[in-house]
C-alpha atoms as an extended CHARMM CRD file, in Angstrom:
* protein
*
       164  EXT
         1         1  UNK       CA             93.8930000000      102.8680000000      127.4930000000  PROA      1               0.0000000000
         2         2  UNK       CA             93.5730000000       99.8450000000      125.2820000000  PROA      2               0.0000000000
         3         3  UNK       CA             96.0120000000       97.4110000000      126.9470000000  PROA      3               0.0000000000
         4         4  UNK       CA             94.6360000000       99.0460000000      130.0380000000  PROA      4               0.0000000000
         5         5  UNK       CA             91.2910000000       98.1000000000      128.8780000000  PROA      5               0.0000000000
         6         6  UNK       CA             92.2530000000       93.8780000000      127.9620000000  PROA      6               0.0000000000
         7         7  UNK       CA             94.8470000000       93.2540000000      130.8180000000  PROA      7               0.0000000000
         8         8  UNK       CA             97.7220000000       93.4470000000      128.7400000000  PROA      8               0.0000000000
         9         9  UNK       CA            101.4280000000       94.8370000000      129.7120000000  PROA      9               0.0000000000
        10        10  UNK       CA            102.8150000000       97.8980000000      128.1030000000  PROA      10              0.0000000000
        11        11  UNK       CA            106.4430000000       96.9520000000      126.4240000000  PROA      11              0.0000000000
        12        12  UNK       CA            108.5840000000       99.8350000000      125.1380000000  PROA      12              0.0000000000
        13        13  UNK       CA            110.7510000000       98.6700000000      122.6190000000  PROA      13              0.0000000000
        14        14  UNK       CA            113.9290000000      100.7770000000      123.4790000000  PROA      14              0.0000000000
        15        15  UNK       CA            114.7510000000      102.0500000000      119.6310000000  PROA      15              0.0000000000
        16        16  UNK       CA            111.7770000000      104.0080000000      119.9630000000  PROA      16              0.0000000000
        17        17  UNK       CA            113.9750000000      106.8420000000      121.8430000000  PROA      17              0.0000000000
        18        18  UNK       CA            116.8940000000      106.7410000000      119.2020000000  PROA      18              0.0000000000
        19        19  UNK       CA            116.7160000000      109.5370000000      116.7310000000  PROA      19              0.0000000000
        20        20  UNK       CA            118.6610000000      108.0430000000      114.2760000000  PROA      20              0.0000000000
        21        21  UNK       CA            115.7480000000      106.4150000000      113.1830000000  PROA      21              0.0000000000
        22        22  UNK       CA            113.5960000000      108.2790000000      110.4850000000  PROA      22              0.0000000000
        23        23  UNK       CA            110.2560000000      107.0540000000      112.0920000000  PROA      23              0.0000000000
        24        24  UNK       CA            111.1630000000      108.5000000000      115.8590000000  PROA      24              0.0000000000
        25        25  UNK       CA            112.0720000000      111.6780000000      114.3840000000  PROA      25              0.0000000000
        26        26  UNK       CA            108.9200000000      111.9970000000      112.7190000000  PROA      26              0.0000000000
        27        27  UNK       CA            107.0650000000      111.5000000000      115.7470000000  PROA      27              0.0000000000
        28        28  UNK       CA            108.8190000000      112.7730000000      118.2180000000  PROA      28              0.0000000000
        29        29  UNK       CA            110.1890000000      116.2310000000      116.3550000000  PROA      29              0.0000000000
        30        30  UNK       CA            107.8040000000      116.9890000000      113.2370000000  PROA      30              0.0000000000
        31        31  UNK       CA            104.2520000000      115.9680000000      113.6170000000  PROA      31              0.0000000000
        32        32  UNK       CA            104.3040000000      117.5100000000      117.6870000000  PROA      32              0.0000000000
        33        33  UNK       CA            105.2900000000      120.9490000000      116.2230000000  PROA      33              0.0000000000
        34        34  UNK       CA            102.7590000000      120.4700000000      113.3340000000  PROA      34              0.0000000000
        35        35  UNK       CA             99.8450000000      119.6240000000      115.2270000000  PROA      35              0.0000000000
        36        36  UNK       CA            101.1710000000      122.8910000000      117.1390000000  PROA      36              0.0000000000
        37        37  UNK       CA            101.2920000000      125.2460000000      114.3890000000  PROA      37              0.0000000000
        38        38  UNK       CA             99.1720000000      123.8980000000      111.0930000000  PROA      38              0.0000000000
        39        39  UNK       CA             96.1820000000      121.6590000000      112.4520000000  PROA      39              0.0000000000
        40        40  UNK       CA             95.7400000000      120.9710000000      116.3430000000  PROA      40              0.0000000000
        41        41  UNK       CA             93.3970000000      117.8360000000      114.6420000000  PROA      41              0.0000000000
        42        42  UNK       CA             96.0510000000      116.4500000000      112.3240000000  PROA      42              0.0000000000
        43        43  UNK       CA             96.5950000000      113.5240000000      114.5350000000  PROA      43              0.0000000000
        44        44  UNK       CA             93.0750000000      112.7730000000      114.4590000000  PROA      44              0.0000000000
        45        45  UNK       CA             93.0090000000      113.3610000000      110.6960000000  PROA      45              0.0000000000
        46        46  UNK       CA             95.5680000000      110.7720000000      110.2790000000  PROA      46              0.0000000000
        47        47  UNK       CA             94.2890000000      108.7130000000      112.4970000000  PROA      47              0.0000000000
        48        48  UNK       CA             91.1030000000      108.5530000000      110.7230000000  PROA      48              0.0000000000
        49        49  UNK       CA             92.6840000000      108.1160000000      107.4440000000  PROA      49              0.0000000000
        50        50  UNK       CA             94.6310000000      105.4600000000      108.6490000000  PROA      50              0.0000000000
        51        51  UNK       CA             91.0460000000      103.6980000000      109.7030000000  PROA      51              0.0000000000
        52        52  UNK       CA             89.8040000000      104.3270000000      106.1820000000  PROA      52              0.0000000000
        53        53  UNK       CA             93.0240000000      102.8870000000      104.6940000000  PROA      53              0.0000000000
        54        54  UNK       CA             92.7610000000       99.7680000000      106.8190000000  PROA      54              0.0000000000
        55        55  UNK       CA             89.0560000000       99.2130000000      105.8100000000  PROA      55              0.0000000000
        56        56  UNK       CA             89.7840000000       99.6670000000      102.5020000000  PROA      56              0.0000000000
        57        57  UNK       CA             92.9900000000       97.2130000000      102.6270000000  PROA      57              0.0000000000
        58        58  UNK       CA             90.3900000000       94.4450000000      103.6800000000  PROA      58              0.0000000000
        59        59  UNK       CA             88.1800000000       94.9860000000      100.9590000000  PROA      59              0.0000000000
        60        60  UNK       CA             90.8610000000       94.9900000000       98.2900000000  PROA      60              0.0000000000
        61        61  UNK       CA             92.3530000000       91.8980000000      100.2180000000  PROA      61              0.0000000000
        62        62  UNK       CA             89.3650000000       89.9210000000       99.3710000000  PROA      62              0.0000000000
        63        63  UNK       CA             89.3840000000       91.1890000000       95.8030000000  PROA      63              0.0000000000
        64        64  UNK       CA             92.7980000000       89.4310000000       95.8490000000  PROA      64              0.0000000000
        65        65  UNK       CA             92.0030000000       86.4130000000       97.4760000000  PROA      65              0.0000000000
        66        66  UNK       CA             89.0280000000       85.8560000000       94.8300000000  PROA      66              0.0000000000
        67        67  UNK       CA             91.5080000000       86.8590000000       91.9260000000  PROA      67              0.0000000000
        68        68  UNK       CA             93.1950000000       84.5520000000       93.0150000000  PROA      68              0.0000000000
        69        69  UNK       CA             91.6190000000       81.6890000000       93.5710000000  PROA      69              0.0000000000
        70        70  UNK       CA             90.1190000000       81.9700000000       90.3580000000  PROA      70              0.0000000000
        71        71  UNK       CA             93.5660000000       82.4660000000       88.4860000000  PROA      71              0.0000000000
        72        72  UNK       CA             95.8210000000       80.0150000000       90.5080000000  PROA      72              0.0000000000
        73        73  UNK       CA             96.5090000000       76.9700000000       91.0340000000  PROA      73              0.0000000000
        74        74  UNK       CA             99.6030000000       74.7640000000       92.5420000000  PROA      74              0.0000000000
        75        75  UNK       CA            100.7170000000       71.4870000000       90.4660000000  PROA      75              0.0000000000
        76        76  UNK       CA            104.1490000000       69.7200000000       90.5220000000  PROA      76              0.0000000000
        77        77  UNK       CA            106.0770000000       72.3110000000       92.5050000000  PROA      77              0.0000000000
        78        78  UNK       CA            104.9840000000       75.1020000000       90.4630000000  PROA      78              0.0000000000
        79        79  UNK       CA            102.5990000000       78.1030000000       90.7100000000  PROA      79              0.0000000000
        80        80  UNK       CA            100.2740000000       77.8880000000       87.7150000000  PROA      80              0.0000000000
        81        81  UNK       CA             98.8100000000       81.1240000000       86.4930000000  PROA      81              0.0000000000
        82        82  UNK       CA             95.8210000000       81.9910000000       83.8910000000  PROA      82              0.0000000000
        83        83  UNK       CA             97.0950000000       84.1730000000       81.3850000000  PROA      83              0.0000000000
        84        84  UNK       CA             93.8600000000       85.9060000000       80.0770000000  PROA      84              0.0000000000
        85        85  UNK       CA             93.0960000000       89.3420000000       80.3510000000  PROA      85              0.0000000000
        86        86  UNK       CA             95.3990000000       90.6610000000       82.3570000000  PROA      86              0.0000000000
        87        87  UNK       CA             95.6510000000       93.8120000000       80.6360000000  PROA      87              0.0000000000
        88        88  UNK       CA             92.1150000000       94.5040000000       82.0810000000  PROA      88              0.0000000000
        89        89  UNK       CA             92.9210000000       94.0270000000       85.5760000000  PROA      89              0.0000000000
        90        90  UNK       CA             93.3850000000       97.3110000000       87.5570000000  PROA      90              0.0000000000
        91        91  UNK       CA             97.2730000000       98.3730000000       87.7640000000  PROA      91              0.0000000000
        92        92  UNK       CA             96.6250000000       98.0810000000       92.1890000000  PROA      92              0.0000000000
        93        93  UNK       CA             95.3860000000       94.7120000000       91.6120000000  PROA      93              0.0000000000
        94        94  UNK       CA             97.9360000000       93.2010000000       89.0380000000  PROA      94              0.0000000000
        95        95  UNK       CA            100.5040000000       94.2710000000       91.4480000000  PROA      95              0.0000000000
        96        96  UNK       CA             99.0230000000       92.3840000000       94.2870000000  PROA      96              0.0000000000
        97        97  UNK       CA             98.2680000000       89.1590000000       92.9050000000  PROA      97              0.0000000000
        98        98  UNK       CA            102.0150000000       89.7460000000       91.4610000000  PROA      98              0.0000000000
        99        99  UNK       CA            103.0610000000       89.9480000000       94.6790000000  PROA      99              0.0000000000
       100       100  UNK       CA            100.7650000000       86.7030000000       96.3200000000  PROA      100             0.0000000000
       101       101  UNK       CA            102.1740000000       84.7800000000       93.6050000000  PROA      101             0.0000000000
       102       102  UNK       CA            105.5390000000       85.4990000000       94.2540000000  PROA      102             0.0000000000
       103       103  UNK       CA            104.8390000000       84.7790000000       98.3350000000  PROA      103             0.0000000000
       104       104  UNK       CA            103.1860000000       81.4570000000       97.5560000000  PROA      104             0.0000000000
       105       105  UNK       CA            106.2090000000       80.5370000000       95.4980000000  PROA      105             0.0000000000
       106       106  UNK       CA            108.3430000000       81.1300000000       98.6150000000  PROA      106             0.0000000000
       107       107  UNK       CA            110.0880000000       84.7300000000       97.2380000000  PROA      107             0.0000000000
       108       108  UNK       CA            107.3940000000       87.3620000000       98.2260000000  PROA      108             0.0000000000
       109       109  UNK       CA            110.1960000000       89.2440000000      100.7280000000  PROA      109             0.0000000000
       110       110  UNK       CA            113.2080000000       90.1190000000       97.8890000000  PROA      110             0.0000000000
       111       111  UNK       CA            110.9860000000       92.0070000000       95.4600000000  PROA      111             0.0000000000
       112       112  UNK       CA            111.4200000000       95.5160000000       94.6540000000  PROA      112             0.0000000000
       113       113  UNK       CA            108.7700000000       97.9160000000       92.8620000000  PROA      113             0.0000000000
       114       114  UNK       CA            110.9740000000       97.8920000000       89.9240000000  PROA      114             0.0000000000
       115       115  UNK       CA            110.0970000000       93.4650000000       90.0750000000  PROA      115             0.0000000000
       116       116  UNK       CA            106.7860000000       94.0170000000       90.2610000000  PROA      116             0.0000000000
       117       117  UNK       CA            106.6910000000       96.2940000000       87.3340000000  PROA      117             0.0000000000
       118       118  UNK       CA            108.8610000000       93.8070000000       85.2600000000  PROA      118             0.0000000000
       119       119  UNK       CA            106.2790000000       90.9810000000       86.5480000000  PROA      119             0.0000000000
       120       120  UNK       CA            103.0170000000       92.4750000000       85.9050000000  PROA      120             0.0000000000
       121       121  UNK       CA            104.8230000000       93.6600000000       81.9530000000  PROA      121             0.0000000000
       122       122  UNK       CA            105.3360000000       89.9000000000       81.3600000000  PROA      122             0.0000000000
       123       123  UNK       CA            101.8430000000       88.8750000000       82.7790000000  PROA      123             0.0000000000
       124       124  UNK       CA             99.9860000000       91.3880000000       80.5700000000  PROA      124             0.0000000000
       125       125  UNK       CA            102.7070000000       91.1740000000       77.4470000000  PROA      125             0.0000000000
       126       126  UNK       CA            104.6930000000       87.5700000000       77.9850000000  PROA      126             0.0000000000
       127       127  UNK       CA            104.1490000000       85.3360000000       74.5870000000  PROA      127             0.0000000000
       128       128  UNK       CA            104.2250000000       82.0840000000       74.5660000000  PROA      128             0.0000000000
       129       129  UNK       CA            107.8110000000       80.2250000000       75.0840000000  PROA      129             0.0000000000
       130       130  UNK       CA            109.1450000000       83.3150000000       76.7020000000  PROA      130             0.0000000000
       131       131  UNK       CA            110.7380000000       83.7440000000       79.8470000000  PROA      131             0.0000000000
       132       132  UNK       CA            112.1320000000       86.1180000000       82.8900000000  PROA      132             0.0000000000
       133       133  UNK       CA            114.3000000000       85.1970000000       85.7590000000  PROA      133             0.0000000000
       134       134  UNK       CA            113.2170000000       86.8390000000       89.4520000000  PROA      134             0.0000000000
       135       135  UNK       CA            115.1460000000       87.3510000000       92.4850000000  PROA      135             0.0000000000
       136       136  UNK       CA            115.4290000000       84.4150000000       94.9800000000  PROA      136             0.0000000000
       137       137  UNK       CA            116.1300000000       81.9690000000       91.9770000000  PROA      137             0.0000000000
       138       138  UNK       CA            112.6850000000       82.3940000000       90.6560000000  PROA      138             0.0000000000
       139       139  UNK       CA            111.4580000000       82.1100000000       86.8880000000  PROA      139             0.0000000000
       140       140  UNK       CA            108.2230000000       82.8230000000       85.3370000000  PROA      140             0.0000000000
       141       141  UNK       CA            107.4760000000       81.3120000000       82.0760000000  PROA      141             0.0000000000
       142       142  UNK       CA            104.1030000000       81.4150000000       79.6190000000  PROA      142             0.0000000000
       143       143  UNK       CA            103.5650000000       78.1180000000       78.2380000000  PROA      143             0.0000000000
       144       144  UNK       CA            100.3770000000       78.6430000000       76.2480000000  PROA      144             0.0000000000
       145       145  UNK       CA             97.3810000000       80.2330000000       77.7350000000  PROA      145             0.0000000000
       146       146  UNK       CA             98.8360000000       80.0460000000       81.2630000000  PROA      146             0.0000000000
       147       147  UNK       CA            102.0940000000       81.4060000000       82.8080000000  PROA      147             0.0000000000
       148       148  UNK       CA            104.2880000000       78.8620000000       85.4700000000  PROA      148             0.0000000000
       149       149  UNK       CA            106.1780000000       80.6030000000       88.3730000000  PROA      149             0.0000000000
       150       150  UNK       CA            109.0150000000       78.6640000000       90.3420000000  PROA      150             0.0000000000
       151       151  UNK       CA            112.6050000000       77.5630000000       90.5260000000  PROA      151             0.0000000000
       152       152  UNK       CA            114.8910000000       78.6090000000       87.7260000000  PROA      152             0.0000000000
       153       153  UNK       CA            115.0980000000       75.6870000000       85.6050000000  PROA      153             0.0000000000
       154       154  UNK       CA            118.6330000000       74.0410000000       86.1020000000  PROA      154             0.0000000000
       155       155  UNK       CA            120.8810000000       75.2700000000       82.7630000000  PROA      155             0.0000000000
       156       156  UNK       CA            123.2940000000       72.4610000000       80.9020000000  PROA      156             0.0000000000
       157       157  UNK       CA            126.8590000000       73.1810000000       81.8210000000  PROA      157             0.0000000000
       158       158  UNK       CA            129.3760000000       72.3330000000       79.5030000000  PROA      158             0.0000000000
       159       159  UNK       CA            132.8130000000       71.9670000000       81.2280000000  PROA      159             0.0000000000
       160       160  UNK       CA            136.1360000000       72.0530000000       79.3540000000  PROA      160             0.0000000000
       161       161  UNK       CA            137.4270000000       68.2650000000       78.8450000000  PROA      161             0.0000000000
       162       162  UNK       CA            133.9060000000       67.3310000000       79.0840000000  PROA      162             0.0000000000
       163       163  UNK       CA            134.1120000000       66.3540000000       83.1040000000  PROA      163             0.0000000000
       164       164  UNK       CA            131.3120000000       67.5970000000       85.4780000000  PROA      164             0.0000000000
């Protein structure tokens, strides 16, 4: 009814019908039979706590986005982070500007909930001089009262017979 409404063509992507994906099993085998037999308005339900979660999402997006802007800032091909307070922040919003920072420093895809954990340690623990390396070739350092995120600096090889 939607795309009916707005002109627009109806596309069915054709791994929709393959079971051997968790998602079309879901739908097609367990939420039928229990909108059948346990609520005949579950599909509402979700569907209006899916609304909720989306309205929600925006709000806490522009939490991040102020965060942010107030916490970050971009010099010399790094990501440059204030350090203060983050042991204050809330846990949900720690991990997302974790998680912007590592985006805007090109790496946001690779990072795993154990990453994230291990980031937002060293952002509310990380002393001064210290460092941790990050998927995708990514460092983050604390120099001070701020912490740097970008490209693991290059090491000095030494090679036997002292050639290169």
């Amino acid at each position: 009814a939607y795309a009916r409404a707005r002109g627009l063509v109806w596309r069915e992507d054709g791994s929709n019908r393959d079971d051997a994906y968790a998602r079309n099993r879901l739908r097609r085998h367990w939420l039928p039979g229990l909108a059948e037999d346990f609520n005949p308005r579950l599909l509402q339900h979700l569907g209006h706590l899916a609304e909720a979660l989306r309205r929600d999402a925006e709000w806490i997006e522009g939490q991040v986005a102020r965060e942010a802007e107030r916490r970050f800032h971009a010099e010399d091909g790094w990501l440059w982070i204030d350090a203060k307070e983050w042991e204050a922040l809330p846990e949900a919003l720690a991990r997302r500007l974790a998680r912007l920072a590592l985006r805007r420093a090109g790496r946001g895809r690779d990072v795993s909930r154990a990453h994230l954990a291990r980031m937002r340690a060293f952002l509310r623990d990380g002393r001064s001089g210290t460092a941790i390396e990050l998927p995708g070739g990514l460092s983050r350092a604390r120099e001070g009262e701020r912490f740097r995120l970008g490209p693991v600096p290059p090491r000095s090889r030494v090679f036997p017979g002292g050639g290169c």
